[in-house]
GROMACS .gro file of C-alpha atoms in nm:
model
  290
    1UNK     CA    1   6.931  -4.202  -0.058
    2UNK     CA    2   6.943  -4.200  -0.423
    3UNK     CA    3   6.701  -3.940  -0.459
    4UNK     CA    4   6.967  -3.697  -0.235
    5UNK     CA    5   7.271  -3.802  -0.439
    6UNK     CA    6   7.244  -3.520  -0.632
    7UNK     CA    7   7.214  -3.232  -0.390
    8UNK     CA    8   7.507  -3.424  -0.189
    9UNK     CA    9   7.691  -3.389  -0.484
   10UNK     CA   10   7.642  -3.014  -0.570
   11UNK     CA   11   7.708  -2.956  -0.153
   12UNK     CA   12   8.015  -3.141  -0.111
   13UNK     CA   13   8.275  -2.915  -0.274
   14UNK     CA   14   8.146  -2.651  -0.068
   15UNK     CA   15   8.158  -2.863   0.268
   16UNK     CA   16   8.499  -3.017   0.170
   17UNK     CA   17   8.654  -2.623   0.151
   18UNK     CA   18   8.450  -2.567   0.452
   19UNK     CA   19   8.585  -2.863   0.648
   20UNK     CA   20   8.943  -2.809   0.513
   21UNK     CA   21   8.947  -2.444   0.599
   22UNK     CA   22   8.751  -2.385   0.908
   23UNK     CA   23   8.684  -2.700   1.105
   24UNK     CA   24   9.011  -2.840   1.073
   25UNK     CA   25   9.209  -2.498   1.153
   26UNK     CA   26   8.951  -2.516   1.458
   27UNK     CA   27   9.054  -2.830   1.605
   28UNK     CA   28   9.423  -2.762   1.523
   29UNK     CA   29   9.409  -2.462   1.728
   30UNK     CA   30   9.243  -2.664   2.024
   31UNK     CA   31   9.499  -2.892   2.038
   32UNK     CA   32   9.782  -2.661   1.984
   33UNK     CA   33   9.609  -2.444   2.306
   34UNK     CA   34   9.759  -2.729   2.518
   35UNK     CA   35  10.081  -2.688   2.420
   36UNK     CA   36  10.372  -2.458   2.458
   37UNK     CA   37  10.450  -2.452   2.061
   38UNK     CA   38  10.684  -2.125   1.955
   39UNK     CA   39  10.554  -2.177   1.588
   40UNK     CA   40  10.918  -2.283   1.496
   41UNK     CA   41  11.085  -2.576   1.663
   42UNK     CA   42  10.928  -2.932   1.689
   43UNK     CA   43  11.028  -2.955   2.029
   44UNK     CA   44  10.717  -2.838   2.213
   45UNK     CA   45  10.528  -3.040   2.512
   46UNK     CA   46  10.170  -3.086   2.610
   47UNK     CA   47  10.143  -2.839   2.919
   48UNK     CA   48   9.763  -2.889   2.990
   49UNK     CA   49   9.547  -2.589   3.072
   50UNK     CA   50   9.850  -2.386   3.178
   51UNK     CA   51   9.791  -2.154   2.868
   52UNK     CA   52   9.411  -2.109   2.975
   53UNK     CA   53   9.539  -2.036   3.330
   54UNK     CA   54   9.782  -1.788   3.220
   55UNK     CA   55   9.475  -1.617   3.010
   56UNK     CA   56   9.270  -1.558   3.332
   57UNK     CA   57   9.550  -1.406   3.525
   58UNK     CA   58   9.633  -1.168   3.207
   59UNK     CA   59   9.564  -0.800   3.280
   60UNK     CA   60   9.649  -0.739   2.902
   61UNK     CA   61   9.410  -1.001   2.797
   62UNK     CA   62   9.135  -0.854   3.018
   63UNK     CA   63   9.202  -0.497   2.914
   64UNK     CA   64   9.144  -0.603   2.538
   65UNK     CA   65   8.834  -0.744   2.639
   66UNK     CA   66   8.705  -0.414   2.758
   67UNK     CA   67   8.830  -0.218   2.454
   68UNK     CA   68   8.661  -0.499   2.228
   69UNK     CA   69   8.331  -0.478   2.400
   70UNK     CA   70   8.379  -0.074   2.412
   71UNK     CA   71   8.402  -0.050   2.018
   72UNK     CA   72   8.141  -0.335   1.968
   73UNK     CA   73   7.877  -0.190   2.177
   74UNK     CA   74   7.924   0.203   2.058
   75UNK     CA   75   7.959   0.105   1.712
   76UNK     CA   76   7.679  -0.163   1.677
   77UNK     CA   77   7.421   0.083   1.869
   78UNK     CA   78   7.547   0.392   1.641
   79UNK     CA   79   7.531   0.163   1.316
   80UNK     CA   80   7.223   0.031   1.358
   81UNK     CA   81   7.056   0.373   1.449
   82UNK     CA   82   7.230   0.543   1.130
   83UNK     CA   83   7.141   0.246   0.902
   84UNK     CA   84   6.795   0.266   0.983
   85UNK     CA   85   6.769   0.671   0.947
   86UNK     CA   86   6.902   0.615   0.625
   87UNK     CA   87   6.691   0.340   0.520
   88UNK     CA   88   6.395   0.519   0.600
   89UNK     CA   89   6.528   0.838   0.445
   90UNK     CA   90   6.613   0.647   0.116
   91UNK     CA   91   6.288   0.439   0.111
   92UNK     CA   92   6.082   0.794   0.121
   93UNK     CA   93   6.310   0.959  -0.170
   94UNK     CA   94   6.138   1.041  -0.491
   95UNK     CA   95   6.445   1.132  -0.685
   96UNK     CA   96   6.815   1.022  -0.738
   97UNK     CA   97   6.748   0.714  -0.517
   98UNK     CA   98   7.024   0.520  -0.682
   99UNK     CA   99   7.286   0.788  -0.644
  100UNK     CA  100   7.213   0.843  -0.248
  101UNK     CA  101   7.243   0.457  -0.213
  102UNK     CA  102   7.565   0.443  -0.376
  103UNK     CA  103   7.705   0.720  -0.187
  104UNK     CA  104   7.593   0.554   0.144
  105UNK     CA  105   7.716   0.205   0.030
  106UNK     CA  106   8.036   0.308  -0.122
  107UNK     CA  107   8.246   0.280   0.180
  108UNK     CA  108   8.185  -0.081   0.226
  109UNK     CA  109   8.321  -0.188  -0.113
  110UNK     CA  110   8.661  -0.075   0.038
  111UNK     CA  111   8.856  -0.298   0.246
  112UNK     CA  112   8.911  -0.182   0.622
  113UNK     CA  113   9.322  -0.183   0.533
  114UNK     CA  114   9.219   0.114   0.285
  115UNK     CA  115   9.005   0.266   0.491
  116UNK     CA  116   9.235   0.244   0.772
  117UNK     CA  117   9.490   0.457   0.586
  118UNK     CA  118   9.254   0.687   0.446
  119UNK     CA  119   9.143   0.793   0.767
  120UNK     CA  120   9.491   0.789   0.927
  121UNK     CA  121   9.567   1.062   0.694
  122UNK     CA  122   9.262   1.222   0.766
  123UNK     CA  123   9.331   1.210   1.139
  124UNK     CA  124   9.690   1.346   1.125
  125UNK     CA  125   9.738   1.624   1.358
  126UNK     CA  126   9.979   1.838   1.117
  127UNK     CA  127   9.832   1.774   0.781
  128UNK     CA  128   9.495   1.604   0.837
  129UNK     CA  129   9.178   1.696   0.682
  130UNK     CA  130   9.000   1.748   1.025
  131UNK     CA  131   9.248   1.950   1.220
  132UNK     CA  132   9.280   2.157   0.884
  133UNK     CA  133   8.904   2.261   0.878
  134UNK     CA  134   8.924   2.345   1.261
  135UNK     CA  135   9.240   2.572   1.196
  136UNK     CA  136   9.050   2.748   0.886
  137UNK     CA  137   8.783   2.810   1.125
  138UNK     CA  138   8.955   2.952   1.393
  139UNK     CA  139   8.875   2.633   1.626
  140UNK     CA  140   9.228   2.547   1.696
  141UNK     CA  141   9.104   2.442   2.076
  142UNK     CA  142   8.911   2.176   1.885
  143UNK     CA  143   9.247   2.031   1.694
  144UNK     CA  144   9.343   1.669   1.860
  145UNK     CA  145   9.577   1.435   1.829
  146UNK     CA  146   9.316   1.179   1.734
  147UNK     CA  147   9.543   0.862   1.716
  148UNK     CA  148   9.773   0.961   1.971
  149UNK     CA  149   9.552   1.096   2.252
  150UNK     CA  150   9.477   0.765   2.478
  151UNK     CA  151   9.126   0.944   2.563
  152UNK     CA  152   8.981   0.965   2.254
  153UNK     CA  153   9.180   0.711   2.020
  154UNK     CA  154   8.931   0.435   2.073
  155UNK     CA  155   8.622   0.659   1.971
  156UNK     CA  156   8.853   0.797   1.692
  157UNK     CA  157   8.872   0.392   1.567
  158UNK     CA  158   8.495   0.349   1.628
  159UNK     CA  159   8.391   0.626   1.420
  160UNK     CA  160   8.586   0.479   1.122
  161UNK     CA  161   8.435   0.134   1.166
  162UNK     CA  162   8.098   0.295   1.182
  163UNK     CA  163   8.162   0.503   0.857
  164UNK     CA  164   8.302   0.187   0.675
  165UNK     CA  165   8.007  -0.047   0.766
  166UNK     CA  166   7.677   0.127   0.789
  167UNK     CA  167   7.593   0.124   0.429
  168UNK     CA  168   7.605  -0.258   0.459
  169UNK     CA  169   7.313  -0.257   0.713
  170UNK     CA  170   7.151   0.014   0.566
  171UNK     CA  171   7.102  -0.223   0.267
  172UNK     CA  172   6.958  -0.487   0.479
  173UNK     CA  173   6.695  -0.218   0.661
  174UNK     CA  174   6.606  -0.083   0.331
  175UNK     CA  175   6.531  -0.441   0.174
  176UNK     CA  176   6.283  -0.507   0.495
  177UNK     CA  177   6.135  -0.178   0.448
  178UNK     CA  178   6.044  -0.260   0.100
  179UNK     CA  179   5.875  -0.583   0.204
  180UNK     CA  180   5.615  -0.350   0.431
  181UNK     CA  181   5.278  -0.361   0.259
  182UNK     CA  182   5.158  -0.003   0.180
  183UNK     CA  183   4.813  -0.063   0.266
  184UNK     CA  184   4.930  -0.104   0.657
  185UNK     CA  185   5.068   0.229   0.638
  186UNK     CA  186   4.746   0.378   0.469
  187UNK     CA  187   4.573   0.243   0.745
  188UNK     CA  188   4.757   0.380   1.019
  189UNK     CA  189   4.730   0.742   0.837
  190UNK     CA  190   4.365   0.716   0.800
  191UNK     CA  191   4.337   0.635   1.176
  192UNK     CA  192   4.530   0.945   1.245
  193UNK     CA  193   4.877   0.813   1.323
  194UNK     CA  194   5.166   1.068   1.297
  195UNK     CA  195   5.523   0.956   1.144
  196UNK     CA  196   5.659   0.879   1.511
  197UNK     CA  197   5.338   0.674   1.566
  198UNK     CA  198   5.369   0.456   1.231
  199UNK     CA  199   5.728   0.418   1.326
  200UNK     CA  200   5.715   0.299   1.657
  201UNK     CA  201   5.385   0.086   1.624
  202UNK     CA  202   5.398  -0.050   1.246
  203UNK     CA  203   5.756  -0.005   1.088
  204UNK     CA  204   5.952  -0.103   1.384
  205UNK     CA  205   5.789  -0.424   1.502
  206UNK     CA  206   5.776  -0.516   1.085
  207UNK     CA  207   6.148  -0.459   1.068
  208UNK     CA  208   6.237  -0.672   1.368
  209UNK     CA  209   6.371  -0.959   1.195
  210UNK     CA  210   6.617  -0.719   0.998
  211UNK     CA  211   6.720  -0.566   1.323
  212UNK     CA  212   6.800  -0.890   1.477
  213UNK     CA  213   7.010  -1.004   1.162
  214UNK     CA  214   7.189  -0.651   1.149
  215UNK     CA  215   7.229  -0.657   1.549
  216UNK     CA  216   7.405  -1.028   1.544
  217UNK     CA  217   7.616  -0.950   1.244
  218UNK     CA  218   7.721  -0.625   1.370
  219UNK     CA  219   7.857  -0.770   1.707
  220UNK     CA  220   8.029  -1.060   1.588
  221UNK     CA  221   8.209  -0.838   1.343
  222UNK     CA  222   8.289  -0.625   1.624
  223UNK     CA  223   8.424  -0.884   1.841
  224UNK     CA  224   8.680  -0.997   1.590
  225UNK     CA  225   8.807  -0.646   1.497
  226UNK     CA  226   9.164  -0.640   1.386
  227UNK     CA  227   9.297  -0.484   1.081
  228UNK     CA  228   9.141  -0.114   1.116
  229UNK     CA  229   9.310  -0.116   1.451
  230UNK     CA  230   9.635  -0.269   1.302
  231UNK     CA  231   9.638  -0.005   1.032
  232UNK     CA  232   9.570   0.309   1.231
  233UNK     CA  233   9.715   0.253   1.562
  234UNK     CA  234   9.906  -0.077   1.578
  235UNK     CA  235   9.724  -0.115   1.920
  236UNK     CA  236   9.845   0.187   2.055
  237UNK     CA  237   9.902   0.432   2.236
  238UNK     CA  238  10.029   0.165   2.491
  239UNK     CA  239   9.729  -0.104   2.453
  240UNK     CA  240   9.472   0.159   2.443
  241UNK     CA  241   9.328  -0.003   2.099
  242UNK     CA  242   9.437  -0.336   2.165
  243UNK     CA  243   9.150  -0.560   2.083
  244UNK     CA  244   9.121  -0.936   2.146
  245UNK     CA  245   9.167  -1.042   1.783
  246UNK     CA  246   9.502  -0.813   1.798
  247UNK     CA  247   9.608  -0.949   2.120
  248UNK     CA  248   9.569  -1.276   1.958
  249UNK     CA  249   9.798  -1.211   1.672
  250UNK     CA  250  10.062  -1.019   1.900
  251UNK     CA  251  10.114  -1.319   2.111
  252UNK     CA  252  10.088  -1.585   1.838
  253UNK     CA  253  10.308  -1.406   1.554
  254UNK     CA  254  10.511  -1.133   1.736
  255UNK     CA  255  10.591  -1.283   2.075
  256UNK     CA  256  10.611  -1.604   1.917
  257UNK     CA  257  10.394  -1.791   2.159
  258UNK     CA  258  10.135  -1.983   1.934
  259UNK     CA  259  10.042  -2.208   2.189
  260UNK     CA  260   9.904  -1.923   2.425
  261UNK     CA  261   9.759  -1.747   2.115
  262UNK     CA  262   9.573  -2.038   2.028
  263UNK     CA  263   9.415  -2.068   2.377
  264UNK     CA  264   9.335  -1.700   2.377
  265UNK     CA  265   9.155  -1.770   1.994
  266UNK     CA  266   8.971  -2.074   2.148
  267UNK     CA  267   8.853  -1.805   2.447
  268UNK     CA  268   8.712  -1.587   2.174
  269UNK     CA  269   8.543  -1.842   1.982
  270UNK     CA  270   8.371  -1.970   2.286
  271UNK     CA  271   8.268  -1.614   2.401
  272UNK     CA  272   8.162  -1.519   2.051
  273UNK     CA  273   7.932  -1.869   2.020
  274UNK     CA  274   7.794  -1.774   2.348
  275UNK     CA  275   7.706  -1.427   2.303
  276UNK     CA  276   7.546  -1.519   1.939
  277UNK     CA  277   7.338  -1.764   2.110
  278UNK     CA  278   7.223  -1.549   2.369
  279UNK     CA  279   7.139  -1.265   2.123
  280UNK     CA  280   6.957  -1.472   1.892
  281UNK     CA  281   6.730  -1.643   2.174
  282UNK     CA  282   6.665  -1.328   2.320
  283UNK     CA  283   6.611  -1.117   2.000
  284UNK     CA  284   6.406  -1.405   1.830
  285UNK     CA  285   6.177  -1.405   2.159
  286UNK     CA  286   6.158  -1.037   2.125
  287UNK     CA  287   6.033  -1.051   1.778
  288UNK     CA  288   5.736  -1.280   1.875
  289UNK     CA  289   5.626  -1.026   2.137
  290UNK     CA  290   5.643  -0.746   1.907
   0.00000   0.00000   0.00000
């Protein structure tokens, strides 16, 4: 035990902070989810599972789940696709590697709030860059109300998430690529493998750990999407871009139903945990098979 005291002493500050700001709030949210607390008065009471029963019959909540899953699945697929392509290109560059890496990673440095404001101006129907370019090219029929059209607004927001996030995942793929032994690729070349065959049979199996990490991190991040939606659309038009996290904040702090909002937060917590465990088990098994 004495041998472990230095390690415990070093870990204690971080552990205390984690318990105070992560574990305790989770338990407080769990307790509040069984009450009708409105966030203000002390006269709230225990109502059992009523908040959870309400959530299971709330069409708005289930629609927010659909929106969240759509944004998450589409963004994760395209982020990983582009990140992998960028990583391969960057790994094969001979000149200006640092410059192009900086260009691709730069959006990640910006917060989603800043990115949301930038793209809100880009998407603006009257003065935005996209419609301005289409107008100058004589493509007026392509001009859209990117954040006001309920048919495309979800994809407009998803594009912003992809643009901001792809640099981070590119770095992870690139780091994994640089650990691939050159001798393995040389042997594949000698055996007559073309570029696609080398990628399919050599690179991709060796990059499975990076794919597992990226997909899980991306999926968890997508399920918690809030800030970019708040800045760009405020959940609109209607509820077309209202994610689970946005719905939770709206119920707890706008509608003053913190008990109900806590119940939704606990459902999101359980959902993220279950999805994460399933993905880890499946993707780890896939790594072994590859």
